[in-house]
């Protein structure tokens, strides 16, 4: 046999998983349909996908195809390459033992035939085998024998692996690499992680490769948040997906809806029973058959007071992403009905980015969908204007939203305080853009923000959001960078040795008013690269300042970096509390939702945990807020009359008395960030305020007066209806989490 080139092996061993390397275009269809339900359309669209053109899912189909190719391959050189590719696909589908068997067999062939490998190719071979062993250890321990400490770093207690073969053999591979490449940051990171899983870090890690234990600590200490998903039976075990926490039954309690992006994965509805338990009502609510969604959000598109669902599909499928989305109408009778086609929203295009807002301020929620475009595959932006009769008209061109980018996020934000929602788009390919609604001029148009709103960086972005982090009354912008093919483990190591790649740092843009945005990322402490997928914000210490959670990683199996929580220090700085607060799960994070599910006044956090590959499944987390400082709070549920009934876009200022001084806290009614959806209820921390002076509401409608409401008390919940004279007290009695029957698991 001839020597195998480094180039050929690199394609196999560097885990070349970038979704952007697809070369062929699948058939596309952007026309509307006359069918009555999208489920069949979705099924047909998924059936048209060529599995060999999709790198991060359809792994089961790819394994079967590759096995057939392997059985029919006779050329020895090609067979070795195909065996290695097949071994990796087995790993991606979750068959770690079969994968390792194939890797060891092929490696023996290479050795026995004295095939010369150059140093880097040899490194990559050791690395992928080490990664396979590490994943096998995760499956045996963190998945099959899961507990509340599994995969949280620093790994300790019950998180230490009882079945140790996987990690021990992974250590052999990574140490072999480091003997030849002592500065290999990725191998060093995973070596230390493997020792952690055995309970032998830091003492038994060779000193030359040992990570400083202080890197796994935080300067600011907070009380640990407990993962109560296993107790409640809502720790779904599956892949990447979205989540909404919202009251879909109008009983005053927040329910949870979860999706997963594999084309066979269902949508699940967890009903909050109001007694500390949840029940799986997926079948009863009519969600069976609505498959394969990476993201979803809530809306009340028909102003009937019942929250509906919008499900998005086709993200990351590149030129094969023409999978239709679905609008599910809440009937108010405990079920959802697919009204996508009737509403005029059927479009075959890949996306996970959409936002609901009243863009023309007519009292009805409109929809913007930012699709993924690449090369000659152009799917653009869809702007749907609500016709107030259950249907929408497509008006992207009329409003000037004709851009084609690989959009990954979009949020509706009133950036210039004129009440008309503007739109901030994030893009993986060409930077971000803020489009200003010209409705204040009486025009149907969006135009790019001027030069004082320089909010384009990072150039490769994923999730974004708007919030008022310093309570000054202006909506600020956050956006985080992302890469599919760069290793987050390397970035994590570089951050800690002072070699941060600043082009991948997240950005925080402070809105100073008058369309002036200032990049305050560095001074606010955003100095660590965090490849972010899902994310959202909430007030975890109930002090009236919004904190945020970043769900990190990318499809690479070695992306075992901690998910992150940042605490807002009175609008002056954000401090990392990921380790001290118990948020640092190293599995891939996706959809994120904040909400007070148990009526104790603080915001809890549901995080979808799991990767892109069919076999990269993990358990979702539900973090219970301990409210360690016993801070005061108020919950406000707004209802529009002239404004849209859900009051999306309402700007609220809460005036309180704290230590003899007036304090103002500013909030906007929004579902949060661009990947994951918070409750629309305003759950506001008041710190040690003892009196609520007033609540002022600027409703999102034309010429509607700003209204002031008084007579509210701390630690209570109120309904505020536009045009009424007084807030209505709501029943809001706290419950404690109670064990539910069984756990819903999907492998």
XYZ file of C-alpha atoms in Angstrom:
747
model
C 0.000 0.000 0.000
C 1.031 3.571 -0.530
C 1.287 6.109 2.248
C -2.028 7.744 3.132
C -1.753 11.485 2.743
C -2.278 13.856 5.640
C -4.891 15.686 3.644
C -7.062 12.600 3.238
C -6.801 11.721 6.895
C -7.460 15.271 8.030
C -10.826 15.138 6.325
C -11.669 12.163 8.482
C -9.979 12.837 11.790
C -10.463 16.543 12.320
C -14.148 15.775 12.658
C -14.944 17.910 9.650
C -18.430 18.657 10.759
C -18.996 22.150 9.425
C -22.457 22.358 7.980
C -21.091 24.713 5.333
C -19.275 22.055 3.333
C -22.320 20.763 1.475
C -21.779 21.224 -2.273
C -24.911 20.002 -4.013
C -28.276 21.715 -3.990
C -31.388 19.790 -3.138
C -34.641 20.496 -4.905
C -36.375 23.552 -3.466
C -39.981 24.613 -3.420
C -40.999 28.006 -2.117
C -44.558 27.866 -3.383
C -47.626 27.831 -1.198
C -49.745 24.726 -0.899
C -53.434 24.025 -0.656
C -53.147 21.121 1.799
C -54.858 21.483 5.176
C -52.137 20.369 7.592
C -48.355 20.806 7.545
C -47.553 17.446 9.106
C -47.693 15.631 5.772
C -45.779 18.451 4.080
C -43.079 18.232 6.738
C -42.852 14.468 6.375
C -42.525 14.755 2.590
C -39.920 17.522 2.890
C -37.791 15.458 5.248
C -38.094 12.491 2.880
C -36.552 14.587 0.088
C -33.405 15.282 2.104
C -30.270 13.476 0.940
C -28.733 12.124 4.177
C -25.240 12.127 2.672
C -25.464 15.903 2.285
C -26.287 16.513 5.964
C -23.325 16.354 8.343
C -24.902 16.671 11.769
C -28.115 14.660 11.662
C -29.670 11.836 9.625
C -26.783 9.836 11.088
C -28.780 6.617 11.276
C -29.515 6.853 7.570
C -25.900 7.721 6.813
C -24.629 4.702 8.758
C -26.775 2.348 6.688
C -25.608 3.918 3.430
C -21.940 3.825 4.468
C -22.191 0.198 5.577
C -23.453 -0.735 2.135
C -20.640 1.251 0.509
C -18.108 -0.422 2.756
C -19.383 -3.902 1.945
C -18.953 -3.201 -1.752
C -15.567 -1.455 -1.660
C -12.624 -3.519 -2.940
C -9.825 -0.966 -3.225
C -7.656 -1.334 -0.043
C -6.780 2.347 0.265
C -10.321 3.545 -0.258
C -11.586 0.894 2.122
C -9.414 2.195 4.977
C -10.673 5.718 4.476
C -14.254 4.498 4.301
C -13.817 2.382 7.430
C -12.655 5.430 9.365
C -15.512 7.535 8.108
C -17.940 4.722 8.955
C -16.463 4.433 12.460
C -17.039 8.129 13.049
C -20.604 7.909 11.756
C -21.249 5.045 14.192
C -20.035 7.342 16.962
C -22.327 10.125 15.739
C -25.320 7.800 15.804
C -24.539 6.780 19.393
C -23.079 3.303 18.820
C -19.850 3.977 20.693
C -18.807 0.348 21.183
C -19.289 -0.503 17.509
C -17.419 2.665 16.595
C -14.468 1.770 18.816
C -14.368 -1.759 17.456
C -14.142 -0.383 13.923
C -11.476 2.177 14.871
C -9.327 -0.452 16.574
C -9.681 -2.821 13.623
C -8.702 -0.166 11.101
C -5.826 1.034 13.268
C -4.514 -2.541 13.405
C -4.659 -2.669 9.618
C -2.626 0.528 9.401
C -0.010 -0.807 11.840
C 0.177 -4.303 10.369
C 0.629 -2.960 6.866
C 3.249 -0.454 8.037
C 1.342 2.475 6.571
C 3.327 5.609 7.356
C 1.365 8.455 8.902
C 2.714 11.960 9.212
C 2.718 13.386 12.774
C -0.452 15.472 12.479
C -2.409 12.664 10.862
C -1.259 10.353 13.628
C -2.355 12.935 16.209
C -5.795 13.164 14.650
C -6.190 9.402 14.693
C -5.322 9.197 18.389
C -7.611 12.131 19.085
C -10.736 10.741 17.444
C -10.239 7.360 19.162
C -9.765 9.156 22.490
C -12.932 11.130 21.832
C -14.820 7.911 21.084
C -13.690 6.406 24.392
C -14.633 9.575 26.280
C -18.101 9.606 24.710
C -18.540 5.937 25.554
C -17.791 6.773 29.178
C -20.365 9.572 29.090
C -23.042 7.247 27.721
C -22.337 4.557 30.342
C -22.251 6.963 33.276
C -23.853 10.355 32.584
C -26.680 9.042 30.391
C -27.437 5.453 31.351
C -26.731 6.121 35.056
C -27.683 9.781 35.155
C -27.859 11.779 38.390
C -28.078 15.430 39.446
C -24.279 15.902 39.327
C -23.630 14.237 35.969
C -21.478 16.342 33.618
C -21.351 19.446 35.795
C -17.795 20.735 36.183
C -15.798 20.685 38.261
C -16.979 17.061 38.377
C -17.461 15.825 41.918
C -19.513 13.570 44.164
C -22.014 11.442 42.290
C -20.798 12.932 38.994
C -17.628 10.808 39.180
C -17.833 7.853 36.785
C -18.384 4.466 38.362
C -17.715 2.690 35.055
C -14.219 3.954 34.274
C -12.988 2.074 31.194
C -14.015 4.803 28.734
C -12.205 7.635 30.512
C -9.110 5.561 31.306
C -8.629 4.553 27.684
C -9.309 8.125 26.561
C -6.502 9.280 28.874
C -4.065 6.923 27.111
C -4.891 8.494 23.756
C -4.667 12.102 24.939
C -1.409 11.530 26.824
C 0.045 9.907 23.701
C -0.784 13.081 21.784
C 0.682 15.350 24.455
C 3.971 13.466 24.547
C 4.485 14.449 20.929
C 2.536 17.735 20.981
C 2.874 19.104 24.546
C 1.164 22.378 23.604
C -1.947 20.756 22.149
C -4.629 22.745 23.999
C -7.533 20.564 22.932
C -5.911 17.324 24.089
C -4.846 19.000 27.330
C -8.385 20.196 28.053
C -9.928 16.776 27.422
C -7.188 15.001 29.391
C -7.991 17.060 32.488
C -11.692 16.470 31.949
C -11.150 12.706 31.732
C -9.221 12.758 35.014
C -12.087 14.747 36.561
C -14.565 12.033 35.577
C -12.427 9.542 37.522
C -12.180 11.719 40.621
C -8.409 11.977 40.137
C -8.109 15.646 39.181
C -5.912 17.513 39.884
C -3.512 15.271 41.810
C -3.005 12.510 39.249
C -2.851 14.709 36.158
C 0.789 14.901 35.005
C 2.067 18.268 36.187
C 3.131 19.409 32.717
C -0.435 19.098 31.443
C -2.426 19.950 34.563
C -5.008 22.740 34.335
C -4.953 25.159 37.257
C -7.948 24.282 39.503
C -8.649 27.994 39.935
C -9.859 28.038 36.328
C -12.920 26.134 37.517
C -13.876 28.714 40.150
C -15.687 32.054 40.210
C -14.771 35.228 42.001
C -18.413 35.862 42.875
C -20.095 33.147 44.910
C -23.819 32.458 44.820
C -25.958 29.682 46.246
C -26.072 26.649 43.982
C -29.183 26.153 41.813
C -30.520 22.603 41.997
C -31.466 20.734 38.817
C -35.012 19.587 39.634
C -35.871 18.211 36.179
C -35.374 14.583 37.348
C -37.660 15.142 40.340
C -40.400 16.605 38.147
C -40.010 14.007 35.396
C -39.325 16.632 32.723
C -35.650 15.810 32.130
C -36.193 14.828 28.529
C -33.236 12.882 27.176
C -32.701 13.868 23.571
C -30.898 16.215 21.210
C -30.750 19.929 20.366
C -34.088 21.698 20.548
C -36.157 24.639 21.716
C -38.299 25.416 24.744
C -41.146 27.749 25.708
C -42.287 28.336 29.278
C -45.753 29.899 29.165
C -49.294 29.600 30.520
C -51.085 27.856 27.649
C -54.160 26.827 29.667
C -54.930 30.193 31.301
C -54.913 28.665 34.758
C -52.164 30.985 35.992
C -49.383 28.357 35.928
C -46.509 28.158 33.454
C -46.415 25.068 31.246
C -43.385 23.865 29.270
C -43.211 22.912 25.586
C -40.023 21.273 24.289
C -38.888 20.357 20.763
C -35.968 18.408 19.301
C -34.519 18.834 15.827
C -34.075 15.240 14.653
C -36.639 14.615 11.934
C -38.243 11.842 14.013
C -38.335 13.723 17.319
C -41.739 14.825 18.682
C -42.900 18.032 20.328
C -43.715 17.566 24.015
C -46.186 19.475 26.189
C -45.683 19.406 29.958
C -48.756 20.674 31.807
C -48.085 22.472 35.095
C -50.596 20.942 37.516
C -50.267 23.811 39.986
C -49.311 21.462 42.816
C -45.563 21.119 42.248
C -45.889 18.509 39.485
C -46.073 18.341 35.688
C -47.960 15.911 33.430
C -47.028 14.950 29.883
C -50.043 16.014 27.798
C -48.394 15.857 24.372
C -50.995 13.481 22.951
C -54.011 15.198 24.520
C -52.967 18.633 23.234
C -52.632 17.450 19.629
C -48.883 17.866 19.290
C -48.258 14.300 18.152
C -46.795 14.252 14.651
C -45.342 17.756 14.745
C -41.762 16.551 14.382
C -38.238 17.802 13.940
C -38.087 21.383 15.253
C -34.943 23.124 16.468
C -36.784 26.161 17.847
C -40.248 27.455 18.666
C -41.860 30.497 20.263
C -45.253 31.594 21.520
C -47.717 34.169 20.219
C -51.351 35.223 20.423
C -51.767 35.916 16.719
C -55.584 36.098 16.817
C -55.998 38.169 20.008
C -58.230 35.567 21.646
C -56.273 35.474 24.900
C -54.893 31.949 24.356
C -51.208 31.513 23.638
C -50.386 29.824 20.322
C -47.149 28.160 19.105
C -44.900 28.731 16.106
C -42.540 25.857 15.240
C -39.432 26.383 13.051
C -37.537 23.818 10.963
C -34.742 23.283 8.440
C -32.011 25.204 10.255
C -28.458 24.081 9.422
C -29.661 21.952 6.515
C -27.931 24.346 4.120
C -29.324 23.946 0.601
C -31.644 21.184 1.748
C -33.392 23.261 4.380
C -36.751 23.632 2.688
C -38.799 22.243 5.555
C -42.014 24.208 6.294
C -42.715 25.817 9.662
C -45.959 25.319 11.563
C -48.374 27.713 13.301
C -50.430 25.943 15.972
C -53.537 27.749 17.205
C -54.586 27.240 20.805
C -58.288 26.331 20.727
C -58.798 27.213 24.388
C -60.106 23.684 24.897
C -56.848 22.005 25.749
C -55.709 21.375 22.174
C -53.707 22.985 19.379
C -54.788 23.037 15.725
C -52.475 23.466 12.732
C -53.575 26.655 10.916
C -50.374 27.339 8.975
C -51.801 26.965 5.495
C -55.056 28.736 6.272
C -53.061 31.629 7.728
C -50.905 31.925 4.587
C -47.627 31.147 6.346
C -46.494 28.062 4.420
C -43.012 28.636 3.049
C -40.380 25.990 2.372
C -37.228 27.545 3.818
C -34.768 26.665 6.582
C -34.827 28.765 9.731
C -34.753 28.853 13.507
C -35.072 32.632 13.802
C -38.383 34.469 14.089
C -40.005 37.193 16.160
C -43.577 38.296 16.802
C -44.309 42.026 17.157
C -46.889 44.580 16.107
C -44.794 46.244 13.416
C -47.560 48.578 12.185
C -49.072 49.206 15.640
C -52.576 48.196 14.609
C -53.139 46.039 17.689
C -52.308 42.679 16.054
C -49.073 40.718 16.181
C -47.118 40.346 12.940
C -44.332 37.870 12.218
C -40.799 38.186 10.874
C -38.875 35.054 9.885
C -35.154 35.271 9.076
C -34.224 32.360 6.820
C -30.808 30.857 6.126
C -29.350 31.755 2.736
C -26.052 30.527 1.355
C -24.584 31.048 -2.114
C -27.284 30.747 -4.740
C -29.675 29.263 -2.186
C -31.530 32.470 -1.326
C -34.486 32.338 1.037
C -34.370 35.876 2.416
C -36.587 37.359 5.120
C -40.320 36.769 5.447
C -42.388 39.601 6.910
C -46.007 38.606 7.455
C -48.509 41.355 8.316
C -51.534 40.277 10.334
C -54.829 40.867 8.504
C -56.884 40.593 11.718
C -58.934 37.687 10.358
C -56.644 34.738 11.001
C -54.554 35.328 7.877
C -51.331 37.150 6.999
C -49.987 38.860 3.882
C -46.349 38.509 2.824
C -44.892 42.042 2.648
C -41.116 41.649 2.872
C -40.440 43.425 -0.419
C -42.880 46.220 0.365
C -41.067 46.906 3.638
C -37.581 46.635 2.120
C -36.581 43.432 3.899
C -34.931 41.751 0.926
C -31.559 40.797 2.413
C -30.128 37.290 2.026
C -27.748 36.142 4.750
C -27.213 33.014 6.809
C -29.435 34.465 9.523
C -29.264 32.771 12.912
C -31.212 35.148 15.137
C -33.667 38.029 15.073
C -35.425 40.046 17.759
C -37.949 42.870 17.633
C -36.675 45.881 19.566
C -37.801 49.486 19.875
C -34.291 50.816 19.444
C -35.236 54.495 19.042
C -38.137 54.743 21.519
C -40.781 55.618 18.922
C -42.996 52.599 19.803
C -42.582 51.066 16.336
C -40.650 47.782 16.665
C -37.335 47.680 14.822
C -35.539 44.399 14.033
C -32.043 43.244 14.941
C -30.748 40.373 12.803
C -27.700 38.230 13.569
C -25.837 36.445 10.796
C -23.236 33.712 10.705
C -21.802 34.929 7.419
C -21.576 38.690 7.191
C -22.143 40.440 10.486
C -25.364 41.741 12.009
C -27.807 44.478 11.076
C -30.292 46.727 12.828
C -33.240 47.685 10.631
C -35.253 50.723 11.721
C -39.030 50.749 11.293
C -40.118 53.864 9.400
C -43.679 53.664 10.701
C -43.112 56.805 12.755
C -42.894 58.651 9.418
C -46.048 57.000 8.176
C -44.044 54.768 5.822
C -44.158 51.003 5.308
C -40.415 50.428 5.346
C -37.379 49.272 7.282
C -34.065 51.053 6.680
C -30.566 50.260 8.003
C -29.646 52.118 11.181
C -27.226 54.994 10.748
C -23.493 55.078 11.555
C -23.988 55.829 15.265
C -25.610 52.390 15.640
C -22.523 50.347 14.868
C -23.805 46.962 16.019
C -22.451 44.708 13.268
C -19.848 42.692 15.185
C -19.150 39.827 15.703
C -18.938 38.945 12.032
C -19.960 35.330 12.744
C -22.918 35.566 15.110
C -25.670 33.292 16.352
C -28.062 34.252 19.205
C -29.083 37.792 20.085
C -31.485 39.653 22.320
C -32.584 43.069 23.544
C -32.920 44.035 27.191
C -32.375 47.057 29.436
C -29.441 45.835 31.509
C -28.924 49.129 33.397
C -32.550 50.255 33.873
C -32.061 53.552 32.038
C -35.157 53.146 29.852
C -33.321 52.298 26.632
C -33.206 48.849 25.039
C -29.648 47.500 24.789
C -28.460 44.717 22.450
C -26.502 41.530 23.076
C -25.146 39.186 20.398
C -22.796 36.211 20.703
C -20.322 34.735 18.228
C -20.310 31.179 16.934
C -18.392 28.735 14.779
C -19.329 25.241 13.673
C -15.842 23.976 12.934
C -13.593 25.671 15.498
C -13.105 23.892 18.811
C -14.657 25.626 21.856
C -12.221 23.661 24.033
C -9.283 25.407 22.353
C -10.983 28.784 22.795
C -11.593 28.035 26.483
C -7.923 27.216 26.990
C -6.770 30.286 25.065
C -8.961 32.522 27.235
C -7.240 31.228 30.357
C -3.696 31.691 29.060
C -4.260 35.237 27.834
C -4.578 34.430 24.133
C -8.270 35.197 23.609
C -9.443 35.375 20.011
C -11.192 38.737 20.310
C -13.031 38.318 17.007
C -15.182 35.686 18.712
C -16.003 37.603 21.888
C -19.702 38.354 22.522
C -20.858 41.941 22.189
C -22.970 44.133 24.453
C -24.170 47.375 22.877
C -25.353 50.052 25.293
C -28.199 52.166 23.913
C -27.432 55.757 24.878
C -30.533 57.138 23.175
C -30.850 59.087 19.915
C -29.744 55.976 17.989
C -26.295 55.968 19.571
C -25.016 52.516 20.579
C -21.730 52.070 22.427
C -19.771 48.819 22.561
C -19.352 48.259 26.322
C -18.434 44.567 26.106
C -14.965 44.884 27.596
C -15.821 47.235 30.453
C -18.864 45.094 31.337
C -16.741 41.944 31.648
C -17.606 40.122 28.421
C -14.025 38.931 28.016
C -14.443 35.189 27.425
C -15.263 33.440 24.159
C -18.488 31.481 24.518
C -19.704 29.723 21.397
C -23.366 30.292 22.126
C -26.380 28.522 20.658
C -29.314 28.970 23.016
C -29.453 31.825 25.490
C -31.769 34.052 27.428
C -31.942 36.521 30.278
C -33.683 36.745 33.633
C -33.144 38.003 37.151
C -31.612 35.091 39.049
C -30.877 36.966 42.299
C -34.152 38.935 42.356
C -32.399 42.302 42.539
C -34.065 44.056 39.584
C -31.086 43.745 37.240
C -31.242 41.275 34.354
C -28.662 38.472 34.276
C -28.093 36.067 31.388
C -27.413 32.413 30.588
C -25.414 31.183 27.584
C -25.966 27.644 26.288
C -22.628 26.785 24.724
C -20.918 24.378 22.365
C -21.175 23.330 18.734
C -21.765 19.977 17.004
C -18.227 18.679 17.589
C -18.140 15.878 20.144
C -15.151 17.509 21.816
C -17.202 20.673 22.525
C -17.474 19.768 26.193
C -17.243 23.298 27.555
C -19.337 24.703 30.409
C -22.669 26.402 29.863
C -22.426 29.872 31.391
C -24.365 32.131 33.740
C -23.487 35.800 34.201
C -24.700 37.905 37.109
C -25.505 41.591 36.535
C -23.794 43.689 39.211
C -26.147 46.688 39.397
C -25.777 47.500 35.703
C -22.038 48.142 36.086
C -20.554 44.730 35.226
C -21.385 41.106 34.530
C -19.681 38.453 36.653
C -19.370 34.769 35.766
C -21.157 32.592 38.347
C -21.354 29.413 36.262
C -19.361 27.210 38.642
C -20.498 28.583 41.975
C -24.149 28.590 40.865
C -24.087 25.034 39.506
C -24.802 25.916 35.874
C -21.582 24.593 34.279
C -22.951 21.536 32.502
C -20.477 20.579 29.760
C -22.981 19.017 27.380
C -24.245 21.117 24.465
C -26.841 23.729 25.394
C -29.684 24.922 23.179
C -33.101 26.465 23.899
C -33.326 28.414 27.179
C -36.377 29.728 29.042
C -36.812 31.709 32.272
C -40.056 31.685 34.246
C -41.546 31.439 37.742
C -43.183 28.028 37.409
C -43.723 27.501 41.156
C -45.116 30.942 42.130
C -42.428 31.714 44.693
C -41.553 35.015 43.017
C -38.134 34.151 41.605
C -37.294 33.052 38.076
C -36.298 29.453 37.408
C -34.509 28.281 34.278
C -35.172 25.432 31.834
C -32.300 24.535 29.486
C -32.445 22.078 26.596
C -29.244 20.018 26.731
C -28.126 17.793 23.855
C -26.149 17.950 20.632
C -26.762 17.884 16.909
C -25.767 14.297 16.145
C -28.406 11.604 16.497
C -26.331 9.963 19.229
C -25.363 13.129 21.111
C -28.330 13.048 23.474
C -28.450 14.269 27.046
C -30.903 15.189 29.779
C -32.484 18.643 29.885
C -32.023 20.702 33.053
C -34.495 22.717 35.124
C -32.669 24.967 37.591
C -34.621 25.891 40.708
C -33.905 29.388 41.997
C -33.090 29.433 45.752
C -33.584 33.253 46.083
C -30.778 33.087 48.628
C -31.161 36.718 49.748
C -34.951 36.390 50.190
C -35.435 39.450 48.013
C -38.838 40.961 47.319
C -40.629 40.793 43.979
C -43.747 41.534 41.972
C -45.312 39.664 39.038
C -47.227 41.593 36.368
C -49.392 40.053 33.667
C -50.282 42.680 31.063
C -53.242 42.600 28.696
C -53.759 44.990 25.807
C -57.113 46.196 24.499
C -56.155 48.655 21.805
C -52.671 47.152 21.838
C -52.187 43.460 21.012
C -53.815 41.382 23.724
C -50.560 39.715 24.823
C -49.064 43.221 25.245
C -45.895 42.151 23.415
C -43.649 45.213 23.164
C -45.140 47.067 26.143
C -42.538 49.137 28.007
C -42.941 49.093 31.781
C -41.319 51.188 34.511
C -41.735 50.141 38.135
C -41.097 52.798 40.779
C -40.263 51.493 44.266
C -39.000 52.736 47.594
C -35.766 51.165 48.808
C -33.836 52.438 51.814
C -35.777 55.683 51.726
C -35.002 56.391 48.060
C -36.932 55.985 44.845
C -35.708 53.277 42.526
C -36.837 52.593 38.948
C -36.760 49.216 37.204
C -37.453 48.989 33.468
C -38.867 45.983 31.625
C -40.268 45.111 28.206
C -42.888 42.441 27.555
C -40.947 40.023 25.363
C -40.262 36.310 25.061
C -36.559 36.920 25.575
C -33.712 35.945 23.294
C -33.643 34.485 19.786
C -33.232 30.813 20.828
C -35.583 29.834 23.637
C -38.682 31.665 24.849
C -39.339 33.143 28.298
C -42.753 33.618 29.813
C -44.404 36.897 28.748
C -45.281 37.589 32.388
C -43.042 40.216 33.973
C -41.404 38.576 36.985
C -39.544 41.489 38.525
C -37.072 41.333 41.388
C -37.294 44.283 43.785
C -34.313 43.510 46.022
C -35.131 45.058 49.424
C -37.734 47.527 48.202
C -40.630 47.727 50.659
C -43.120 49.803 48.677
C -44.264 49.914 45.049
C -45.025 53.538 44.261
C -46.413 52.981 40.780
C -46.193 50.995 37.568
C -46.108 52.978 34.328
C -46.961 51.276 31.030
C -46.294 52.529 27.511
C -48.539 50.326 25.402
C -47.421 49.268 21.903
C -50.095 51.049 19.879
C -50.582 54.319 18.025
C -51.469 57.360 20.112
C -52.272 55.245 23.153
C -51.648 57.209 26.351
C -49.032 56.132 28.826
C -50.879 54.754 31.840
C -49.947 54.742 35.502
C -51.160 52.093 37.914
C -50.988 52.260 41.699
C -52.100 50.286 44.700
C -49.778 47.283 44.320
C -47.899 45.534 47.111
C -44.614 43.645 47.155
C -44.500 39.852 46.813
C -47.802 39.647 44.983
C -49.013 39.160 41.416
C -51.291 41.459 39.437
C -53.089 41.592 36.144
C -52.905 44.951 34.381
C -55.456 45.602 31.626
C -55.064 48.535 29.264
C -57.625 51.261 29.901
C -58.634 50.080 33.376
C -58.158 52.130 36.491
C -56.653 49.576 38.857
C -54.559 46.407 38.716
C -56.313 43.128 39.530
C -54.743 40.925 42.240
C -53.995 37.391 41.010
C -53.894 34.236 43.079
C -50.225 33.361 43.427
C -49.486 30.703 46.033
C -46.098 29.009 46.032
C -45.678 25.239 45.621
C -42.704 22.944 46.058
C -41.410 20.518 43.413
C -42.900 17.059 43.847
C -41.811 13.822 42.221
C -43.729 12.949 39.082
C -44.328 9.421 37.854
C -41.458 8.272 35.626
C -39.244 10.192 33.273
C -39.817 10.843 29.609
C -36.762 9.547 27.769
C -35.993 9.414 24.076
C -32.776 7.908 22.752
